[in-house]
Coordinates of C-alpha atoms in Angstrom, one line a residue:
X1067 CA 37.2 5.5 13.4
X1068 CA 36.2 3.2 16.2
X1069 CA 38.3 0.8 18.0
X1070 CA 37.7 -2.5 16.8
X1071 CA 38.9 -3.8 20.1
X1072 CA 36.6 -1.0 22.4
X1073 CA 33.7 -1.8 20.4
X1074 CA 33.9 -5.5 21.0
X1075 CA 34.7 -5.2 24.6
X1076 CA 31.3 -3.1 24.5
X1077 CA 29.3 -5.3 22.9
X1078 CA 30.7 -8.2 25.0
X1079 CA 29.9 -6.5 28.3
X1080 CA 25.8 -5.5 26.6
X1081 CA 25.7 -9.4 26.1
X1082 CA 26.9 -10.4 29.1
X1083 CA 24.9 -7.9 31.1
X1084 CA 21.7 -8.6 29.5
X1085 CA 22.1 -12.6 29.8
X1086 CA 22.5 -12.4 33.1
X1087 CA 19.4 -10.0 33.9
X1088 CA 17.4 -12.4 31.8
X1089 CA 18.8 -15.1 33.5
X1090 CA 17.1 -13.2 37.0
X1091 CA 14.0 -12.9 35.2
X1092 CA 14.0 -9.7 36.8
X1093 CA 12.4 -6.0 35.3
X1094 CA 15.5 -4.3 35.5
X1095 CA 15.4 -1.7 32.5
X1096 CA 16.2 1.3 35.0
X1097 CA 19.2 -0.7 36.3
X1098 CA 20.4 -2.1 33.1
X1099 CA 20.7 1.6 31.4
X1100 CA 22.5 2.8 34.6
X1101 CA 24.7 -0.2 34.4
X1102 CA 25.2 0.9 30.8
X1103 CA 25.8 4.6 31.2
X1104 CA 28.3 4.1 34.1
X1105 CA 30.3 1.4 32.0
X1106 CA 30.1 3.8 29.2
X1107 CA 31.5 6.6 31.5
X1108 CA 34.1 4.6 33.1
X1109 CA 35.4 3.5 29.5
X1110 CA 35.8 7.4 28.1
X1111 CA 39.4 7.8 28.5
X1112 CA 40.2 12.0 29.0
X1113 CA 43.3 13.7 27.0
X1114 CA 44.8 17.2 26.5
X1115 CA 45.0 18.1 22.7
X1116 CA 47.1 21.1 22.3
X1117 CA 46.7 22.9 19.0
X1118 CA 48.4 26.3 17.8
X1119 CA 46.1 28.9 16.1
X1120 CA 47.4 31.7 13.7
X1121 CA 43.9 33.1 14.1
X1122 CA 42.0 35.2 17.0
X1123 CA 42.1 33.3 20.4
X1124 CA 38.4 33.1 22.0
X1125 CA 37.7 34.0 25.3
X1126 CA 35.2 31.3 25.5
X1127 CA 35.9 27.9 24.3
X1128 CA 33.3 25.9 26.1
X1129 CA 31.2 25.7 22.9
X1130 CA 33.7 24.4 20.5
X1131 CA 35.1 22.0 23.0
X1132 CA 31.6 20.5 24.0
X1133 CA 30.8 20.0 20.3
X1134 CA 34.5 18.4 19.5
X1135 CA 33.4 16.0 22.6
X1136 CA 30.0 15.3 21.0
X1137 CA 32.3 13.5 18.4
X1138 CA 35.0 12.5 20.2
X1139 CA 33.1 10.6 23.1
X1140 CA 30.7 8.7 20.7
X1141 CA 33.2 7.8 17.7
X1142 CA 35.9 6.6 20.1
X1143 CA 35.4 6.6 24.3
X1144 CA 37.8 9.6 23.9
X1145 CA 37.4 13.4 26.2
X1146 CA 39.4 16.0 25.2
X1147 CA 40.5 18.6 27.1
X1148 CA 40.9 21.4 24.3
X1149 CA 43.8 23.6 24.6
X1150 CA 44.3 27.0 22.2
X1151 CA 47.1 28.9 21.8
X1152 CA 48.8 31.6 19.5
X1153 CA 52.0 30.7 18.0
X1154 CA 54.1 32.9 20.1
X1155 CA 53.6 31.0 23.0
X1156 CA 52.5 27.9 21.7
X1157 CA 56.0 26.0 22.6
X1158 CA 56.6 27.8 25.2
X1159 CA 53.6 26.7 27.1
X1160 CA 53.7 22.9 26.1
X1161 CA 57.0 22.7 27.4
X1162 CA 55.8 24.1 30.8
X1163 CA 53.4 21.5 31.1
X1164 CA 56.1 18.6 29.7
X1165 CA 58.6 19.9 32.3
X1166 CA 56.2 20.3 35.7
X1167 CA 54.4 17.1 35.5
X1168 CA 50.9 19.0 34.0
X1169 CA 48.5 16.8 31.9
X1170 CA 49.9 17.0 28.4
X1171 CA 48.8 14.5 25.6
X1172 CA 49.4 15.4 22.4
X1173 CA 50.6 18.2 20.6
X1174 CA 53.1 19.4 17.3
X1175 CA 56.5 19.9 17.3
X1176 CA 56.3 23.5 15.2
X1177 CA 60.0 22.8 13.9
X1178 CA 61.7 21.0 16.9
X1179 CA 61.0 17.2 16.5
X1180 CA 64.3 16.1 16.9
X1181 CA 64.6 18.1 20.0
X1182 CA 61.5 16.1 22.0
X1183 CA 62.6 13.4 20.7
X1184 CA 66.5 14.1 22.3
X1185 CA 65.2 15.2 25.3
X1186 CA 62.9 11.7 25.8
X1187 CA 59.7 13.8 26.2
X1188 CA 57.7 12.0 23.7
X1189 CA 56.2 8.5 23.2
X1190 CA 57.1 5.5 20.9
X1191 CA 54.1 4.8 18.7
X1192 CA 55.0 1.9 16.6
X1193 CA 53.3 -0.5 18.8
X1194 CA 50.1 1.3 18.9
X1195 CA 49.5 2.2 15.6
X1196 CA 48.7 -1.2 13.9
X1197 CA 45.7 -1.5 16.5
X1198 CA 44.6 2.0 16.8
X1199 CA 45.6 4.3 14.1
X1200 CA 46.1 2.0 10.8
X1201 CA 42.9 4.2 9.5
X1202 CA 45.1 7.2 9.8
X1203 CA 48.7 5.3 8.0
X1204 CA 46.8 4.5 4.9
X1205 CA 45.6 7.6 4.3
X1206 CA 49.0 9.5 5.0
X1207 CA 50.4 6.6 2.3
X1208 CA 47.7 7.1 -0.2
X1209 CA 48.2 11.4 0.1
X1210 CA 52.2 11.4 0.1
X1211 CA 53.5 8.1 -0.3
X1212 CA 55.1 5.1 2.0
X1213 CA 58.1 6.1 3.3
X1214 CA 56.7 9.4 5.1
X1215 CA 56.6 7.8 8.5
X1216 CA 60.5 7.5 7.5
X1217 CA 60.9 10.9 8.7
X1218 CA 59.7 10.4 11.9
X1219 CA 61.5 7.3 12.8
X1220 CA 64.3 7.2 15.0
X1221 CA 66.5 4.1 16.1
X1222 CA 63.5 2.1 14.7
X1223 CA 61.1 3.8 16.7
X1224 CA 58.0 6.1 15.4
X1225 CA 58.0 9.2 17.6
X1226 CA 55.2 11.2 15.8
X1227 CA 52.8 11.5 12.7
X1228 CA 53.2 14.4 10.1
X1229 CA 50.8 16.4 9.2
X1230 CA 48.7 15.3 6.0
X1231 CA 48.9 18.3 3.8
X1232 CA 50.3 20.4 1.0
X1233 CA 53.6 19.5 2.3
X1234 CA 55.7 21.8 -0.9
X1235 CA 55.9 25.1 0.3
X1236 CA 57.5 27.2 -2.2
X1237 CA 57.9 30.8 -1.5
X1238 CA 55.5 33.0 -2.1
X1239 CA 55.2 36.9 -2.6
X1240 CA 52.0 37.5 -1.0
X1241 CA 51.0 41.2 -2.1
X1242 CA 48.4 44.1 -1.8
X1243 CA 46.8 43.0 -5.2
X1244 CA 45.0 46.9 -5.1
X1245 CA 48.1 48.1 -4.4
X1246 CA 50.4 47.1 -6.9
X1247 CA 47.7 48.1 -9.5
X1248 CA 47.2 51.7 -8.2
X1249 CA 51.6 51.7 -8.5
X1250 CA 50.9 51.0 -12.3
X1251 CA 52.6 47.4 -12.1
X1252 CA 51.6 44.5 -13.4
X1253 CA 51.8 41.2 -11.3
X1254 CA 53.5 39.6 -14.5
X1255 CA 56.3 41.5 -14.1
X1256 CA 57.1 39.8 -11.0
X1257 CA 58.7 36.2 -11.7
X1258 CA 61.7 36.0 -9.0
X1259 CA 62.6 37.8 -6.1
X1260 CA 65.1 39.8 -8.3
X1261 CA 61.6 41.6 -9.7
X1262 CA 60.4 42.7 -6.3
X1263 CA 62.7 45.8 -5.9
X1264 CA 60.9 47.6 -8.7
X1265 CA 57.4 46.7 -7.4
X1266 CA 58.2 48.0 -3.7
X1267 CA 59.9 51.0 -5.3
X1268 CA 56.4 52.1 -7.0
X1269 CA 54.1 51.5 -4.3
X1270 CA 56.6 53.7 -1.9
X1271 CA 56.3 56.5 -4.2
X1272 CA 52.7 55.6 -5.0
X1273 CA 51.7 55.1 -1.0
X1274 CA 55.1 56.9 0.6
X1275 CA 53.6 56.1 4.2
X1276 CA 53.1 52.2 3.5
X1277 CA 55.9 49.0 4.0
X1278 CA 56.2 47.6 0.7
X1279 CA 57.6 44.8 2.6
X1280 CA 56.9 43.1 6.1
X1281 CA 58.0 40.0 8.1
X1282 CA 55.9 37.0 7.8
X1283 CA 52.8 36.0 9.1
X1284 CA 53.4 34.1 11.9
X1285 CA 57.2 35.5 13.3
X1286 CA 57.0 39.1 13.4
X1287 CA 60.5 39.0 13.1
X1288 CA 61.3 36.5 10.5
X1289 CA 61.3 37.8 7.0
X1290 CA 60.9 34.8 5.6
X1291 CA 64.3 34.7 4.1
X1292 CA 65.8 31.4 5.1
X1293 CA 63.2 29.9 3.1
X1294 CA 63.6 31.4 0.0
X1295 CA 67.9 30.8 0.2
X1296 CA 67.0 27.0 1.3
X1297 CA 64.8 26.3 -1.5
X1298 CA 66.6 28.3 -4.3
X1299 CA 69.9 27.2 -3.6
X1300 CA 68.5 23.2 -2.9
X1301 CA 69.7 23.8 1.3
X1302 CA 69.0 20.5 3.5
X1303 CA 69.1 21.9 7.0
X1304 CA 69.4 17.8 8.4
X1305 CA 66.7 18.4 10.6
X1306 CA 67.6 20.8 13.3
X1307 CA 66.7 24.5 13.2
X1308 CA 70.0 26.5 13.6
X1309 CA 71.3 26.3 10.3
X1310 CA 74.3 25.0 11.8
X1311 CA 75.1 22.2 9.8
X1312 CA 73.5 22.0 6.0
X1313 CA 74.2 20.3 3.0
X1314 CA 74.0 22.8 0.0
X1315 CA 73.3 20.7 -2.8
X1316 CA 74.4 16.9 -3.1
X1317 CA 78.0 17.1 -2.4
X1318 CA 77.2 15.1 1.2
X1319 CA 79.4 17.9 3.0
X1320 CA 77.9 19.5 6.1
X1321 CA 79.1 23.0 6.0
X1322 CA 77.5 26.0 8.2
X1323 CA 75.3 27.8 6.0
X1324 CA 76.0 31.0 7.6
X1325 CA 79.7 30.8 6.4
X1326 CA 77.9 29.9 3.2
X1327 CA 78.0 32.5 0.1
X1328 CA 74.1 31.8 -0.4
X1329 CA 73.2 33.4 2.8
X1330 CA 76.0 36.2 2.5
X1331 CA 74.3 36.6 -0.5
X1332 CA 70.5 36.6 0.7
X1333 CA 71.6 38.6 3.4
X1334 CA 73.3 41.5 1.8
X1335 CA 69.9 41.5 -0.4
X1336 CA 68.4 42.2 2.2
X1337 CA 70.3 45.1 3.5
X1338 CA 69.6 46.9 0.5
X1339 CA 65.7 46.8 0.6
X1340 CA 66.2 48.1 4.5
X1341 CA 68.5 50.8 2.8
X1342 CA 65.8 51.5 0.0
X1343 CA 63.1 52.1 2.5
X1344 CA 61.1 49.2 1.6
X1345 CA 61.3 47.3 5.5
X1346 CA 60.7 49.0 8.6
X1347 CA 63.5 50.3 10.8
X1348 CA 62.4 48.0 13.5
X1349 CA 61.7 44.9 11.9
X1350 CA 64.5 43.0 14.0
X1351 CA 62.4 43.9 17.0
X1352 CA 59.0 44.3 16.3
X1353 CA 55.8 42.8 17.8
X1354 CA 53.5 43.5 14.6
X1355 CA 53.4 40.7 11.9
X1356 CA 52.6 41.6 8.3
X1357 CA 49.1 40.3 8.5
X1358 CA 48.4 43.1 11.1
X1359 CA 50.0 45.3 8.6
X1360 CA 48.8 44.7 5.4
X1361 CA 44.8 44.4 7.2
X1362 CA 45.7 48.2 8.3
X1363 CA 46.6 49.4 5.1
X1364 CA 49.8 50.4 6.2
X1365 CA 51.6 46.8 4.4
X1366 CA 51.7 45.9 1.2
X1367 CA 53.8 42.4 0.8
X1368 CA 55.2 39.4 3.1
X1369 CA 57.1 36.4 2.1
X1370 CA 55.4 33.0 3.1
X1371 CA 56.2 29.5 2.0
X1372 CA 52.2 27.8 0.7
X1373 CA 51.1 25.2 -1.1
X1374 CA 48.7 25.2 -4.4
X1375 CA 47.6 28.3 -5.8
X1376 CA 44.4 29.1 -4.1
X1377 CA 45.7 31.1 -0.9
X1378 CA 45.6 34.6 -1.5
X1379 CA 42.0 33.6 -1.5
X1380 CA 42.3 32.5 2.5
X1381 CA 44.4 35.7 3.3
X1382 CA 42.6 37.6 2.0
X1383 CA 39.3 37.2 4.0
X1384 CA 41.4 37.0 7.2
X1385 CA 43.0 40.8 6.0
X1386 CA 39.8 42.2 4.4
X1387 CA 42.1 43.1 1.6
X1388 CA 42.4 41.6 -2.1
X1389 CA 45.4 39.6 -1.5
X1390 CA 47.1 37.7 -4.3
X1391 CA 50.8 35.7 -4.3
X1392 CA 53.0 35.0 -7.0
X1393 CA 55.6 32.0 -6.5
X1394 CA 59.0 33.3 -6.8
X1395 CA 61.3 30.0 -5.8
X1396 CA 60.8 26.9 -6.1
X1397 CA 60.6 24.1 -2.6
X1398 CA 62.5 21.8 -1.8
X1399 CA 61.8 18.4 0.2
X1400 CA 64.3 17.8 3.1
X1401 CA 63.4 15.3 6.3
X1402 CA 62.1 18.4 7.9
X1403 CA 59.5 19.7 5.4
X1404 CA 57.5 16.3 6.7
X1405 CA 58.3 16.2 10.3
X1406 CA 58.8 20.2 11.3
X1407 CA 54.4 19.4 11.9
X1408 CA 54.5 16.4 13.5
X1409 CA 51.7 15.2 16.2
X1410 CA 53.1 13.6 19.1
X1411 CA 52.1 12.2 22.5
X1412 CA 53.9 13.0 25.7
X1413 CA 56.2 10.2 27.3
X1414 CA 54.1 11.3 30.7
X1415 CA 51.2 10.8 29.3
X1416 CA 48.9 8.1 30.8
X1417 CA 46.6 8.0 27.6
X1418 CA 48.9 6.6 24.9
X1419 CA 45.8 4.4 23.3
X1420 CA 43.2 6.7 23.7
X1421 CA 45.7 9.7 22.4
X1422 CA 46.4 7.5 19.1
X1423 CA 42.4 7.1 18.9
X1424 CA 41.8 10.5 18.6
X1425 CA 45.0 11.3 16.4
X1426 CA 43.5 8.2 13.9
X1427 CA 40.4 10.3 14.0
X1428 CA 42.1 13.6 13.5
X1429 CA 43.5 12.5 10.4
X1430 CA 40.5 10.7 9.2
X1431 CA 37.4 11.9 10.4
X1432 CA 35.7 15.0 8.6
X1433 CA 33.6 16.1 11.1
X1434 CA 36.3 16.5 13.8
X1435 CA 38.7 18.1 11.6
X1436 CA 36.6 20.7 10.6
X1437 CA 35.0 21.4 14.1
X1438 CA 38.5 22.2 15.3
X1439 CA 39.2 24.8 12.3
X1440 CA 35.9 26.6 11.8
X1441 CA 34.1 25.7 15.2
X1442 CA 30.4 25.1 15.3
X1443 CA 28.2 25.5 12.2
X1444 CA 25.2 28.5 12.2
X1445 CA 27.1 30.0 14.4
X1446 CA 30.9 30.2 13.3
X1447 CA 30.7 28.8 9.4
X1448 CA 28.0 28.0 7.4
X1449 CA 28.3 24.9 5.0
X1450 CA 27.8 25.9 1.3
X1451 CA 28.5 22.7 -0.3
X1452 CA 30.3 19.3 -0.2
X1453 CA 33.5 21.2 0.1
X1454 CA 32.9 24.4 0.6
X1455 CA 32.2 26.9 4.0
X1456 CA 31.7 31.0 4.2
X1457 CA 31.2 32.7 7.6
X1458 CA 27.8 34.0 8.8
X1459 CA 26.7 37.1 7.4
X1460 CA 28.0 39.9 8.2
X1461 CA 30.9 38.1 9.9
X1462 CA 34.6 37.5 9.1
X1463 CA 37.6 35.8 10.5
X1464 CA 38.0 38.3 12.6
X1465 CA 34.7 38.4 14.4
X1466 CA 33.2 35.0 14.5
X1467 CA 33.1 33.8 17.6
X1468 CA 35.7 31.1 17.1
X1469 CA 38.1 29.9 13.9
X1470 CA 41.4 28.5 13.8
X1471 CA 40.9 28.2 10.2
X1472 CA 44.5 29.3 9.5
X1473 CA 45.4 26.3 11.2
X1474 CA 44.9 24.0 8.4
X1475 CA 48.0 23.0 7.5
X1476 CA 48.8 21.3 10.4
X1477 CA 45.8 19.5 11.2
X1478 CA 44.8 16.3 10.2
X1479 CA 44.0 15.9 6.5
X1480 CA 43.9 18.6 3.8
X1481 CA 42.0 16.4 1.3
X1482 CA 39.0 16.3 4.5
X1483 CA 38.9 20.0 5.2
X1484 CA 36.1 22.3 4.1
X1485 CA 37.5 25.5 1.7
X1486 CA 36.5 29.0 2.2
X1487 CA 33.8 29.4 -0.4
X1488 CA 35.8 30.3 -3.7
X1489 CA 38.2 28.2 -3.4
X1490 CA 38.8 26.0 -6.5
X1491 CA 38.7 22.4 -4.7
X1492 CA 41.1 20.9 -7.8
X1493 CA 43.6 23.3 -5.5
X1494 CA 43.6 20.7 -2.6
X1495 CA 43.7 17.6 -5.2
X1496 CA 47.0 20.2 -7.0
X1497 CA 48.3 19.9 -3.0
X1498 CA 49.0 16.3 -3.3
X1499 CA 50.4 15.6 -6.7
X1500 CA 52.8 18.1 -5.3
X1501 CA 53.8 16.2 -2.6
X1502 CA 54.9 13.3 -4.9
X1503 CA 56.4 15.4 -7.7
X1504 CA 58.6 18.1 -5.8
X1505 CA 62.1 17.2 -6.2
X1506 CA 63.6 16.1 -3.0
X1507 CA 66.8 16.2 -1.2
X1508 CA 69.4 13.4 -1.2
X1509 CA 69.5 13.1 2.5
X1510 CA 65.5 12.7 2.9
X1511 CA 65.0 10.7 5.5
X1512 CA 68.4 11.5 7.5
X1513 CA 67.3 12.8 11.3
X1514 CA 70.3 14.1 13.1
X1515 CA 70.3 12.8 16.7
X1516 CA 71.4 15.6 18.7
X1517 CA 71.6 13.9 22.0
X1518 CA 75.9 14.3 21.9
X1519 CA 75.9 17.6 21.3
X1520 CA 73.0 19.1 23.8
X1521 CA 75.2 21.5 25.3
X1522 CA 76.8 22.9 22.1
X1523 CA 73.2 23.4 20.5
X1524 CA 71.8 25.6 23.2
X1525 CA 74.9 27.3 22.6
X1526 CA 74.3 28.0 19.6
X1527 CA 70.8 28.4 19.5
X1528 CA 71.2 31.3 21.7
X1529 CA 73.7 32.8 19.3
X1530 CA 71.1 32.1 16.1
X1531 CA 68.6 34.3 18.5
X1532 CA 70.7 37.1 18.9
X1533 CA 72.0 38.1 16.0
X1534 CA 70.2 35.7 13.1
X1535 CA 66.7 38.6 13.5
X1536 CA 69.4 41.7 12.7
X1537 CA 70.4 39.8 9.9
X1538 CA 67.3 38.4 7.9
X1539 CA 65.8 41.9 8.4
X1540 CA 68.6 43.7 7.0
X1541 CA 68.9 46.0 9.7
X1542 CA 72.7 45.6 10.6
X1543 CA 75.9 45.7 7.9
X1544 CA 76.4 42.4 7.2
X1545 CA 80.0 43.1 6.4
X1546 CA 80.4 43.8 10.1
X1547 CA 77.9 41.3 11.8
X1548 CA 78.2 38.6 9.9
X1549 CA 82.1 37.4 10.9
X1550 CA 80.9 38.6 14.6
X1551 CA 77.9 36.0 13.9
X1552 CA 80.4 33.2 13.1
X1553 CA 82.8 33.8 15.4
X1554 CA 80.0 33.7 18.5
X1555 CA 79.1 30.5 16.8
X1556 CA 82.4 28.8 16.9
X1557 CA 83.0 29.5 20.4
X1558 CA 79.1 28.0 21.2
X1559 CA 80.4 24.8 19.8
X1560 CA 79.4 25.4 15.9
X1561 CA 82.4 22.5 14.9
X1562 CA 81.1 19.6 17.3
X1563 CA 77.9 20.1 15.4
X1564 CA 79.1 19.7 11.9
X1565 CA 81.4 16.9 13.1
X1566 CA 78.6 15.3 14.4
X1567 CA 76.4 16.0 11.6
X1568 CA 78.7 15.0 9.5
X1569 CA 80.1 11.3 10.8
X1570 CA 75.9 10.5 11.2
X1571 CA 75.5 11.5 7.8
X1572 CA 78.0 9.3 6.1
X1573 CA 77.0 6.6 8.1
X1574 CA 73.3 7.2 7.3
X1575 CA 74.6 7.3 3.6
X1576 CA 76.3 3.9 3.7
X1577 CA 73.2 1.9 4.7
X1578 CA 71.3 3.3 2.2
X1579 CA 73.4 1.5 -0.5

């Protein structure tokens, strides 16, 4: 959308330029236009937009970037400087730039909002929306409701914008459809995650040299565990990644989940699918995601958390297999289900307006959105209808020049993206009744401030990082690592972070009353 305010102070200057030319009486066209171009130059602001793509990274992005520009620069005054990269290093690069001083704008928090936000490294946006991204509120209100910028509000200030999606994730079994039907099973036998034993047990005597059972698709060491235990057993992690401190239910008492007898529970599951066979032996450590197995041959299933029904569809181009998924629990809406993808801008950056500009447009501008995630038309996507895109013949995911079309959820606005040809579009519109009818935690809302207790969550994170990947992969006893686990964990400081959690809790709860 354009800036009210730039367009006037345009229009304003065109006036005044060409009353005063007149005024001369003088045949100035050659000088008016380059008075005109250089004013328009001088007014096109230049920001870093750093995205994370779950697809192939180009080589070349000039392309893509130029034709994001061709947008950007017309709709808004706006250059972007467009940066790609894969999720692995995704954070680890944007906080190089935040911490030496390099040109950073905007980018997503990919789980650690709270964290920027203790740390003072992003901007306050409360005064800058009204003005310059009002376009972008209402349709965030009108997809998921009015109190989703609740979750990104702290001490009264807005410090980011969610993502507009499918925001219910509930887990998924996403399976080797071929598979499963050359093992003689039938996908109706498989309703909870109780049923997947006997699947993976036929296909490992079916295929004995494939995984019946991988790590997810973006952490080649996550199994994709946690989720299924947080949304079966109704766990609100308050907003910070460690699991330290979680309310299991409604009780309102913060307890550590890994002391928990959900996770003992989840975990010791897990052990016995390593036992049976059905993981890898080196899933704890590996470098290979189940994406890269299952498009091999050599995978057959991976947990992920989607939303609508309409996604094996998506995976399955990128794996060049016939991929389908089966929900087996159920999701469940904590604070960080809305703000884990949140847009931000950098508290160094010297672009605040122009950053909320192009976020405004982001979020409502088709065209944009959908240059970002399938790149330039005839030559990464064709357009098949309103709705709808394929890639160019003979071309895949895997070998157009560009896509980051696995990057959907977390950029702008699901209801303006284009679908792979295929996809039913009632899917997207099945998205956002979601979002409003998913049953949502008590606490929603609650953002734990973790500025007390900095030291103690390093701590701990560093313990969650050593022995939390043994664990979810079932590679370790459990019996014998998990009181090891804990007891590392209390000596990081595990208790100041409950106690913490806890006394902001209650008082979070007494003002809601």
């Amino acid at each position: 959308m354009k800036s009210k305010k730039g367009l006037g102070s345009l229009l304003l200057s065109m006036v005044v330029c060409g009353s005063l030319l007149s005024a001369c009486g003088s045949n100035s066209n050659t000088s008016a236009n380059d008075s005109e171009n250089a004013e328009a130059s001088a007014k096109v602001a230049e920001i870093v937009f750093a995205l994370p793509s779950f697809n192939r990274i180009p080589d070349d992005m000039s392309k893509v970037t130029n034709a994001i520009n061709a947008i950007t620069t017309k709709k808004i005054g706006v250059k972007v400087d467009f940066r790609l990269y894969g999720p692995a290093d995704y954070a680890q690069k944007v906080n190089l730039a935040l911490q030496s001083g390099e040109k950073m704008d905007i980018f997503t928090t990919l789980g650690q909002f709270s964290n920027y936000v203790s740390k003072s490294q992003v901007a306050p946006l409360e005064e800058l929306l009204p003005e310059y991204g009002k376009e972008m509120t209402a349709i965030l209100e009108k997809d998921f409701g009015p109190d989703i910028l609740k979750t990104t509000t702290m001490d009264g200030h807005i410090y980011g914008i969610p993502v507009n999606k499918g925001m219910a994730l509930p887990t998924n079994i996403i399976y080797n459809a071929d598979m499963l039907a050359d093992a003689g099973v039938s996908a109706d036998t498989i309703q909870s995650v109780e049923d997947l034993p006997a699947a993976f047990a036929a296909v490992k005597k079916k295929s004995p040299d494939v995984v019946p059972f991988g790590p997810i698709n973006v952490n080649p060491t996550d199994t994709g565990l946690v989720n299924l235990m947080k949304g079966a057993s109704k766990v609100d992690y308050l907003t910070d990644t460690t699991g330290v401190g979680v309310v299991i239910g409604d009780n309102g008492k913060v307890v550590n989940f890994y002391e928990s007898d959900v996770f003992k529970k989840g975990i010791q599951m897990m052990r016995d699918w390593y036992n049976a066979g059905y993981l890898q032996k080196d899933t704890a450590t590996t470098t290979v995601n189940a994406m890269e197995m299952v498009s091999s041959g050599r995978g057959f299933s991976f947990l992920g958390g989607y939303s609508g029904m309409e996604v094996g569809k998506t995976l399955s181009a990128q794996a060049g297999k016939n991929m389908e998924t089966k929900r087996i629990a159920p999701f469940y809406f904590d604070t960080s289900a809305v703000n884990s993808v949140t847009w931000m801008v950098s508290s160094t950056s010297k672009e605040t307006e122009a950053s909320v500009k192009f976020l405004n447009l982001l979020y409502t501008d088709t065209d944009l959105i959908n240059t970002i995630l399938y790149g330039v038309e005839g030559e990464d996507y064709l357009k098949v209808d309103e709705h709808h895109v394929k890639f160019p013949e003979g071309k895949d995911a895997n070998t157009v020049p560009y896509t980051a079309m696995l990057s959907s959820g977390i950029v702008g606005s699901e209801s303006l993206q284009y679908q792979l040809e295929g996809i039913n579009w009632s899917d997207i519109e099945l998205k956002l009744k979601e979002n409003k009818d998913t049953e949502r935690s008590p606490y929603f809302g609650f953002i734990f401030d973790q500025s007390q207790v900095k030291t103690q969550m390093s701590a701990v994170n560093n313990v969650v990082s050593q022995y939390l990947p043994a664990l979810v992969s079932g590679s370790v006893d459990p019996e014998t690592i998990i009181p090891k686990f804990i007891s590392a964990l209390k000596d990081a400081g595990a208790g100041a972070i409950i106690d913490s959690k806890q006394e902001q809790l209650d008082k979070w709860l007494a003002a809601q009353k």
